[in-house]
PDB file of C-alpha atoms in Angstrom:
ATOM      1  CA  PHE A   1       7.052  53.929 -21.290  1.00 56.00           C
ATOM      2  CA  THR A   2       7.790  57.547 -20.588  1.00 65.00           C
ATOM      3  CA  GLN A   3       6.727  59.350 -17.420  1.00 61.00           C
ATOM      4  CA  GLU A   4       4.083  61.181 -19.494  1.00 62.00           C
ATOM      5  CA  GLN A   5       2.584  57.871 -20.634  1.00 62.00           C
ATOM      6  CA  SER A   6       2.519  55.988 -17.358  1.00 61.00           C
ATOM      7  CA  PRO A   7       1.378  56.769 -14.761  1.00 60.00           C
ATOM      8  CA  GLY A   8       1.144  60.419 -15.903  1.00 66.00           C
ATOM      9  CA  VAL A   9       2.202  63.843 -14.705  1.00 70.00           C
ATOM     10  CA  CYS A  10       0.912  66.620 -12.475  1.00 71.00           C
ATOM     11  CA  PRO A  11       1.459  70.339 -12.823  1.00 68.00           C
ATOM     12  CA  PRO A  12       4.753  71.340 -11.104  1.00 73.00           C
ATOM     13  CA  PRO A  13       5.851  71.292  -8.330  1.00 72.00           C
ATOM     14  CA  LYS A  14       3.728  68.234  -7.425  1.00 66.00           C
ATOM     15  CA  THR A  15       4.764  64.703  -8.329  1.00 67.00           C
ATOM     16  CA  TRP A  16       1.420  63.140  -7.431  1.00 68.00           C
ATOM     17  CA  CYS A  17      -2.116  64.466  -7.556  1.00 72.00           C
ATOM     18  CA  PRO A  18      -5.604  62.932  -7.813  1.00 72.00           C
ATOM     19  CA  ASN A  19      -6.091  64.181 -11.393  1.00 71.00           C
ATOM     20  CA  MET A  20      -2.900  63.114 -13.140  1.00 66.00           C
ATOM     21  CA  THR A  21      -2.704  63.594 -16.896  1.00 69.00           C
ATOM     22  CA  ALA A  22      -1.457  60.654 -18.966  1.00 67.00           C
ATOM     23  CA  THR A  23      -0.444  61.064 -22.601  1.00 70.00           C
ATOM     24  CA  PHE A  24      -1.218  58.078 -24.796  1.00 71.00           C
ATOM     25  CA  SER A  25       1.145  58.724 -27.686  1.00 74.00           C
ATOM     26  CA  GLU A  26       1.047  55.184 -29.080  1.00 76.00           C
ATOM     27  CA  GLY A  27      -2.204  55.845 -30.975  1.00 80.00           C
ATOM     28  CA  VAL A  28      -3.834  52.624 -32.206  1.00 85.00           C
ATOM     29  CA  LEU A  29      -0.625  50.623 -31.806  1.00 85.00           C
ATOM     30  CA  VAL A  30      -1.525  48.943 -28.536  1.00 85.00           C
ATOM     31  CA  GLY A  31      -0.925  45.259 -27.747  1.00 87.00           C
ATOM     32  CA  TYR A  32      -0.820  42.904 -30.742  1.00 91.00           C
ATOM     33  CA  ARG A  33      -1.153  45.852 -33.147  1.00 90.00           C
ATOM     34  CA  TRP A  34       2.177  47.223 -31.882  1.00 87.00           C
ATOM     35  CA  ASN A  35       3.839  43.800 -32.190  1.00 89.00           C
ATOM     36  CA  ASP A  36       2.577  43.426 -35.777  1.00 91.00           C
ATOM     37  CA  ALA A  37       3.521  46.953 -36.875  1.00 90.00           C
ATOM     38  CA  LYS A  38       7.002  46.802 -35.317  1.00 88.00           C
ATOM     39  CA  GLY A  39       7.700  43.192 -36.281  1.00 91.00           C
ATOM     40  CA  GLU A  40       8.421  42.364 -32.634  1.00 90.00           C
ATOM     41  CA  PRO A  41       7.340  38.910 -31.458  1.00 91.00           C
ATOM     42  CA  SER A  42       5.542  38.522 -28.168  1.00 90.00           C
ATOM     43  CA  ALA A  43       6.194  35.753 -25.644  1.00 90.00           C
ATOM     44  CA  PHE A  44       2.430  35.290 -25.288  1.00 91.00           C
ATOM     45  CA  PRO A  45       0.584  36.748 -28.308  1.00 92.00           C
ATOM     46  CA  PHE A  46      -2.963  38.034 -27.986  1.00 91.00           C
ATOM     47  CA  GLY A  47      -5.310  35.041 -27.913  1.00 89.00           C
ATOM     48  CA  TYR A  48      -2.573  32.607 -26.937  1.00 90.00           C
ATOM     49  CA  GLY A  49      -3.815  29.759 -24.806  1.00 87.00           C
ATOM     50  CA  LEU A  50      -2.890  26.306 -23.652  1.00 86.00           C
ATOM     51  CA  THR A  51      -4.947  23.222 -24.266  1.00 89.00           C
ATOM     52  CA  TYR A  52      -4.697  19.541 -23.422  1.00 91.00           C
ATOM     53  CA  THR A  53      -5.456  18.474 -26.964  1.00 95.00           C
ATOM     54  CA  ASP A  54      -4.576  19.351 -30.569  1.00 96.00           C
ATOM     55  CA  PHE A  55      -6.733  20.917 -33.260  1.00 97.00           C
ATOM     56  CA  GLU A  56      -6.559  21.122 -37.009  1.00 97.00           C
ATOM     57  CA  TYR A  57      -8.351  23.806 -39.053  1.00 98.00           C
ATOM     58  CA  SER A  58      -9.467  22.974 -42.606  1.00 97.00           C
ATOM     59  CA  ASN A  59     -12.097  23.483 -45.328  1.00 97.00           C
ATOM     60  CA  PHE A  60     -11.903  27.277 -45.232  1.00 96.00           C
ATOM     61  CA  SER A  61     -14.397  29.134 -47.357  1.00 94.00           C
ATOM     62  CA  VAL A  62     -15.651  32.650 -47.914  1.00 93.00           C
ATOM     63  CA  SER A  63     -19.109  33.359 -49.250  1.00 90.00           C
ATOM     64  CA  CYS A  64     -20.373  36.814 -50.047  1.00 88.00           C
ATOM     65  CA  ASP A  65     -23.904  38.052 -50.393  1.00 87.00           C
ATOM     66  CA  GLY A  66     -25.391  41.535 -50.390  1.00 83.00           C
ATOM     67  CA  GLY A  67     -22.409  43.343 -48.950  1.00 83.00           C
ATOM     68  CA  ARG A  68     -21.784  40.758 -46.225  1.00 90.00           C
ATOM     69  CA  ALA A  69     -19.208  37.986 -46.023  1.00 92.00           C
ATOM     70  CA  THR A  70     -19.229  34.703 -44.149  1.00 93.00           C
ATOM     71  CA  VAL A  71     -15.945  32.977 -43.342  1.00 95.00           C
ATOM     72  CA  SER A  72     -16.363  29.344 -42.327  1.00 96.00           C
ATOM     73  CA  LEU A  73     -14.071  26.467 -41.425  1.00 98.00           C
ATOM     74  CA  ASP A  74     -13.943  23.029 -39.878  1.00 98.00           C
ATOM     75  CA  VAL A  75     -12.195  22.487 -36.532  1.00 98.00           C
ATOM     76  CA  ALA A  76     -11.016  18.907 -35.985  1.00 98.00           C
ATOM     77  CA  ASN A  77      -9.876  17.630 -32.599  1.00 98.00           C
ATOM     78  CA  ILE A  78      -6.933  15.372 -33.471  1.00 98.00           C
ATOM     79  CA  GLY A  79      -5.814  14.952 -29.848  1.00 97.00           C
ATOM     80  CA  ASP A  80      -6.626  12.484 -27.093  1.00 96.00           C
ATOM     81  CA  ARG A  81      -9.111  14.596 -25.096  1.00 97.00           C
ATOM     82  CA  ASP A  82     -12.215  16.700 -25.578  1.00 97.00           C
ATOM     83  CA  GLY A  83     -11.406  20.389 -25.770  1.00 96.00           C
ATOM     84  CA  GLU A  84     -12.243  23.907 -26.841  1.00 96.00           C
ATOM     85  CA  ALA A  85     -10.618  25.623 -29.809  1.00 97.00           C
ATOM     86  CA  VAL A  86     -10.808  29.385 -30.272  1.00 97.00           C
ATOM     87  CA  PRO A  87     -10.279  30.319 -33.922  1.00 97.00           C
ATOM     88  CA  GLN A  88      -9.759  34.065 -34.427  1.00 97.00           C
ATOM     89  CA  LEU A  89     -10.457  36.116 -37.549  1.00 98.00           C
ATOM     90  CA  TYR A  90      -8.424  39.241 -38.310  1.00 97.00           C
ATOM     91  CA  VAL A  91      -9.137  41.781 -41.061  1.00 97.00           C
ATOM     92  CA  GLY A  92      -6.583  44.102 -42.612  1.00 95.00           C
ATOM     93  CA  PHE A  93      -6.630  46.780 -45.308  1.00 95.00           C
ATOM     94  CA  GLU A  94      -4.341  49.638 -46.259  1.00 93.00           C
ATOM     95  CA  ASP A  95      -6.357  52.344 -44.497  1.00 92.00           C
ATOM     96  CA  LEU A  96      -5.723  50.693 -41.108  1.00 90.00           C
ATOM     97  CA  LEU A  97      -2.042  51.654 -41.252  1.00 90.00           C
ATOM     98  CA  PRO A  98      -0.016  51.839 -39.115  1.00 91.00           C
ATOM     99  CA  ALA A  99      -1.936  48.798 -37.766  1.00 91.00           C
ATOM    100  CA  LEU A 100      -1.674  45.784 -40.090  1.00 94.00           C
ATOM    101  CA  ARG A 101      -4.820  43.975 -39.012  1.00 95.00           C
ATOM    102  CA  GLN A 102      -7.481  43.995 -36.332  1.00 95.00           C
ATOM    103  CA  LEU A 103      -9.436  41.265 -34.588  1.00 96.00           C
ATOM    104  CA  ARG A 104     -12.965  41.093 -35.993  1.00 97.00           C
ATOM    105  CA  GLY A 105     -14.183  37.850 -34.476  1.00 97.00           C
ATOM    106  CA  PHE A 106     -13.446  34.776 -32.420  1.00 97.00           C
ATOM    107  CA  SER A 107     -15.449  31.691 -31.592  1.00 96.00           C
ATOM    108  CA  LYS A 108     -15.029  29.200 -28.750  1.00 96.00           C
ATOM    109  CA  VAL A 109     -15.847  25.811 -30.256  1.00 97.00           C
ATOM    110  CA  HIS A 110     -16.214  22.648 -28.162  1.00 97.00           C
ATOM    111  CA  VAL A 111     -14.902  19.642 -30.090  1.00 98.00           C
ATOM    112  CA  PRO A 112     -14.967  16.117 -28.629  1.00 98.00           C
ATOM    113  CA  LYS A 113     -11.862  14.014 -29.324  1.00 97.00           C
ATOM    114  CA  GLY A 114     -11.839  12.535 -32.796  1.00 98.00           C
ATOM    115  CA  LYS A 115     -14.686  14.781 -33.958  1.00 98.00           C
ATOM    116  CA  THR A 116     -15.010  17.860 -36.168  1.00 98.00           C
ATOM    117  CA  ALA A 117     -17.094  20.973 -35.570  1.00 98.00           C
ATOM    118  CA  LYS A 118     -17.927  23.945 -37.755  1.00 98.00           C
ATOM    119  CA  ALA A 119     -17.144  27.589 -36.991  1.00 98.00           C
ATOM    120  CA  ALA A 120     -18.292  30.657 -38.893  1.00 97.00           C
ATOM    121  CA  PHE A 121     -17.749  34.412 -38.775  1.00 97.00           C
ATOM    122  CA  GLN A 122     -20.009  37.100 -40.218  1.00 95.00           C
ATOM    123  CA  LEU A 123     -18.421  40.265 -41.634  1.00 94.00           C
ATOM    124  CA  GLY A 124     -19.995  43.430 -42.961  1.00 91.00           C
ATOM    125  CA  GLU A 125     -19.223  47.001 -43.874  1.00 90.00           C
ATOM    126  CA  ASP A 126     -18.318  47.916 -40.271  1.00 92.00           C
ATOM    127  CA  ASP A 127     -15.498  45.360 -40.416  1.00 94.00           C
ATOM    128  CA  TRP A 128     -13.737  46.974 -43.371  1.00 93.00           C
ATOM    129  CA  SER A 129     -14.490  50.630 -42.662  1.00 93.00           C
ATOM    130  CA  PHE A 130     -12.347  53.338 -41.101  1.00 93.00           C
ATOM    131  CA  TYR A 131     -12.920  56.862 -39.862  1.00 92.00           C
ATOM    132  CA  ASP A 132     -11.676  59.440 -42.374  1.00 92.00           C
ATOM    133  CA  VAL A 133     -10.693  62.439 -40.251  1.00 91.00           C
ATOM    134  CA  GLY A 134     -10.579  64.785 -43.247  1.00 92.00           C
ATOM    135  CA  ALA A 135     -14.052  63.822 -44.461  1.00 92.00           C
ATOM    136  CA  LYS A 136     -15.353  63.508 -40.880  1.00 95.00           C
ATOM    137  CA  GLN A 137     -17.145  60.263 -41.673  1.00 94.00           C
ATOM    138  CA  TRP A 138     -16.789  56.503 -41.787  1.00 94.00           C
ATOM    139  CA  VAL A 139     -15.608  55.177 -45.154  1.00 93.00           C
ATOM    140  CA  SER A 140     -15.705  51.631 -46.489  1.00 90.00           C
ATOM    141  CA  ALA A 141     -12.376  50.367 -47.829  1.00 91.00           C
ATOM    142  CA  LEU A 142     -14.369  48.296 -50.341  1.00 87.00           C
ATOM    143  CA  THR A 143     -16.011  51.455 -51.677  1.00 86.00           C
ATOM    144  CA  LEU A 144     -12.501  52.804 -52.331  1.00 88.00           C
ATOM    145  CA  GLY A 145     -11.621  49.585 -54.179  1.00 87.00           C
ATOM    146  CA  HIS A 146      -9.076  48.435 -51.596  1.00 89.00           C
ATOM    147  CA  ALA A 147      -8.383  44.767 -50.983  1.00 90.00           C
ATOM    148  CA  ILE A 148      -9.489  43.296 -47.681  1.00 93.00           C
ATOM    149  CA  HIS A 149      -7.049  40.763 -46.175  1.00 95.00           C
ATOM    150  CA  LEU A 150      -8.493  38.002 -44.010  1.00 96.00           C
ATOM    151  CA  SER A 151      -6.291  36.010 -41.627  1.00 97.00           C
ATOM    152  CA  LEU A 152      -7.521  33.163 -39.477  1.00 97.00           C
ATOM    153  CA  GLY A 153      -5.530  31.587 -36.692  1.00 96.00           C
ATOM    154  CA  THR A 154      -5.126  30.502 -33.103  1.00 96.00           C
ATOM    155  CA  SER A 155      -3.646  33.809 -31.858  1.00 95.00           C
ATOM    156  CA  SER A 156      -2.570  37.197 -33.187  1.00 94.00           C
ATOM    157  CA  ALA A 157       0.748  35.631 -34.244  1.00 94.00           C
ATOM    158  CA  GLU A 158      -0.230  32.117 -35.392  1.00 94.00           C
ATOM    159  CA  PHE A 159      -2.185  32.134 -38.658  1.00 96.00           C
ATOM    160  CA  VAL A 160      -3.190  29.004 -40.540  1.00 96.00           C
ATOM    161  CA  TRP A 161      -5.089  30.683 -43.392  1.00 97.00           C
ATOM    162  CA  HIS A 162      -4.932  33.929 -45.363  1.00 96.00           C
ATOM    163  CA  ARG A 163      -7.288  35.134 -48.049  1.00 93.00           C
ATOM    164  CA  GLU A 164      -7.715  38.361 -49.947  1.00 91.00           C
ATOM    165  CA  LEU A 165     -11.335  39.338 -50.195  1.00 88.00           C
ATOM    166  CA  PRO A 166     -11.675  41.334 -53.428  1.00 63.00           C
ATOM    167  CA  ALA A 167     -13.692  44.529 -53.562  1.00 65.00           C
ATOM    168  CA  GLU A 168     -16.350  42.790 -55.682  1.00 64.00           C
ATOM    169  CA  CYS A 169     -17.268  40.631 -52.677  1.00 73.00           C
ATOM    170  CA  GLY A 170     -19.007  43.591 -51.069  1.00 68.00           C
ATOM    171  CA  LYS A 171     -21.530  43.700 -53.906  1.00 67.00           C
ATOM    172  CA  SER A 172     -22.539  40.072 -54.523  1.00 45.00           C
ATOM    173  CA  GLY A 173     -21.194  36.706 -55.611  1.00 40.00           C
ATOM    174  CA  VAL A 174     -19.208  33.892 -54.097  1.00 40.00           C
ATOM    175  CA  ALA A 175     -15.457  33.523 -53.589  1.00 42.00           C
ATOM    176  CA  LYS A 176     -13.736  30.300 -52.535  1.00 37.00           C
TER     177      LYS A 176
END
């Protein structure tokens, strides 16, 4: 960090004042977004957590209806203890650049040992839209015909499933 970023600066000749000015020059590249964009691994990625059991994600599906998408999966506890899994869903599209993807949902799922539970995420136009500064309005990437990339995993760096949601999904139909 530079002095201007943290903790900030005061007008000269002071070095400390109650109304310091900090400059946040990193833009949207904060936390996991910076790690993704720069290709720099993190010791503890966003969403990282420890558990006393093991989980397996399977039976991924995407269904689309009326401009909305539902991503669902099964979470199996293959360990020796009851536990909670926290699958995370990230969405990416070209208009997010320089960020590659952004967290759009997570779900804490209790799964007893030897059992399987279902998890689901609902997505809509807000999840694949961006603010177009030139047009001064929110724009849907699907309306522009851009592909929406879905990634599901256990943290911002550990993905077990990727899927491209085609632009047609925003209209109607089913994709698997």
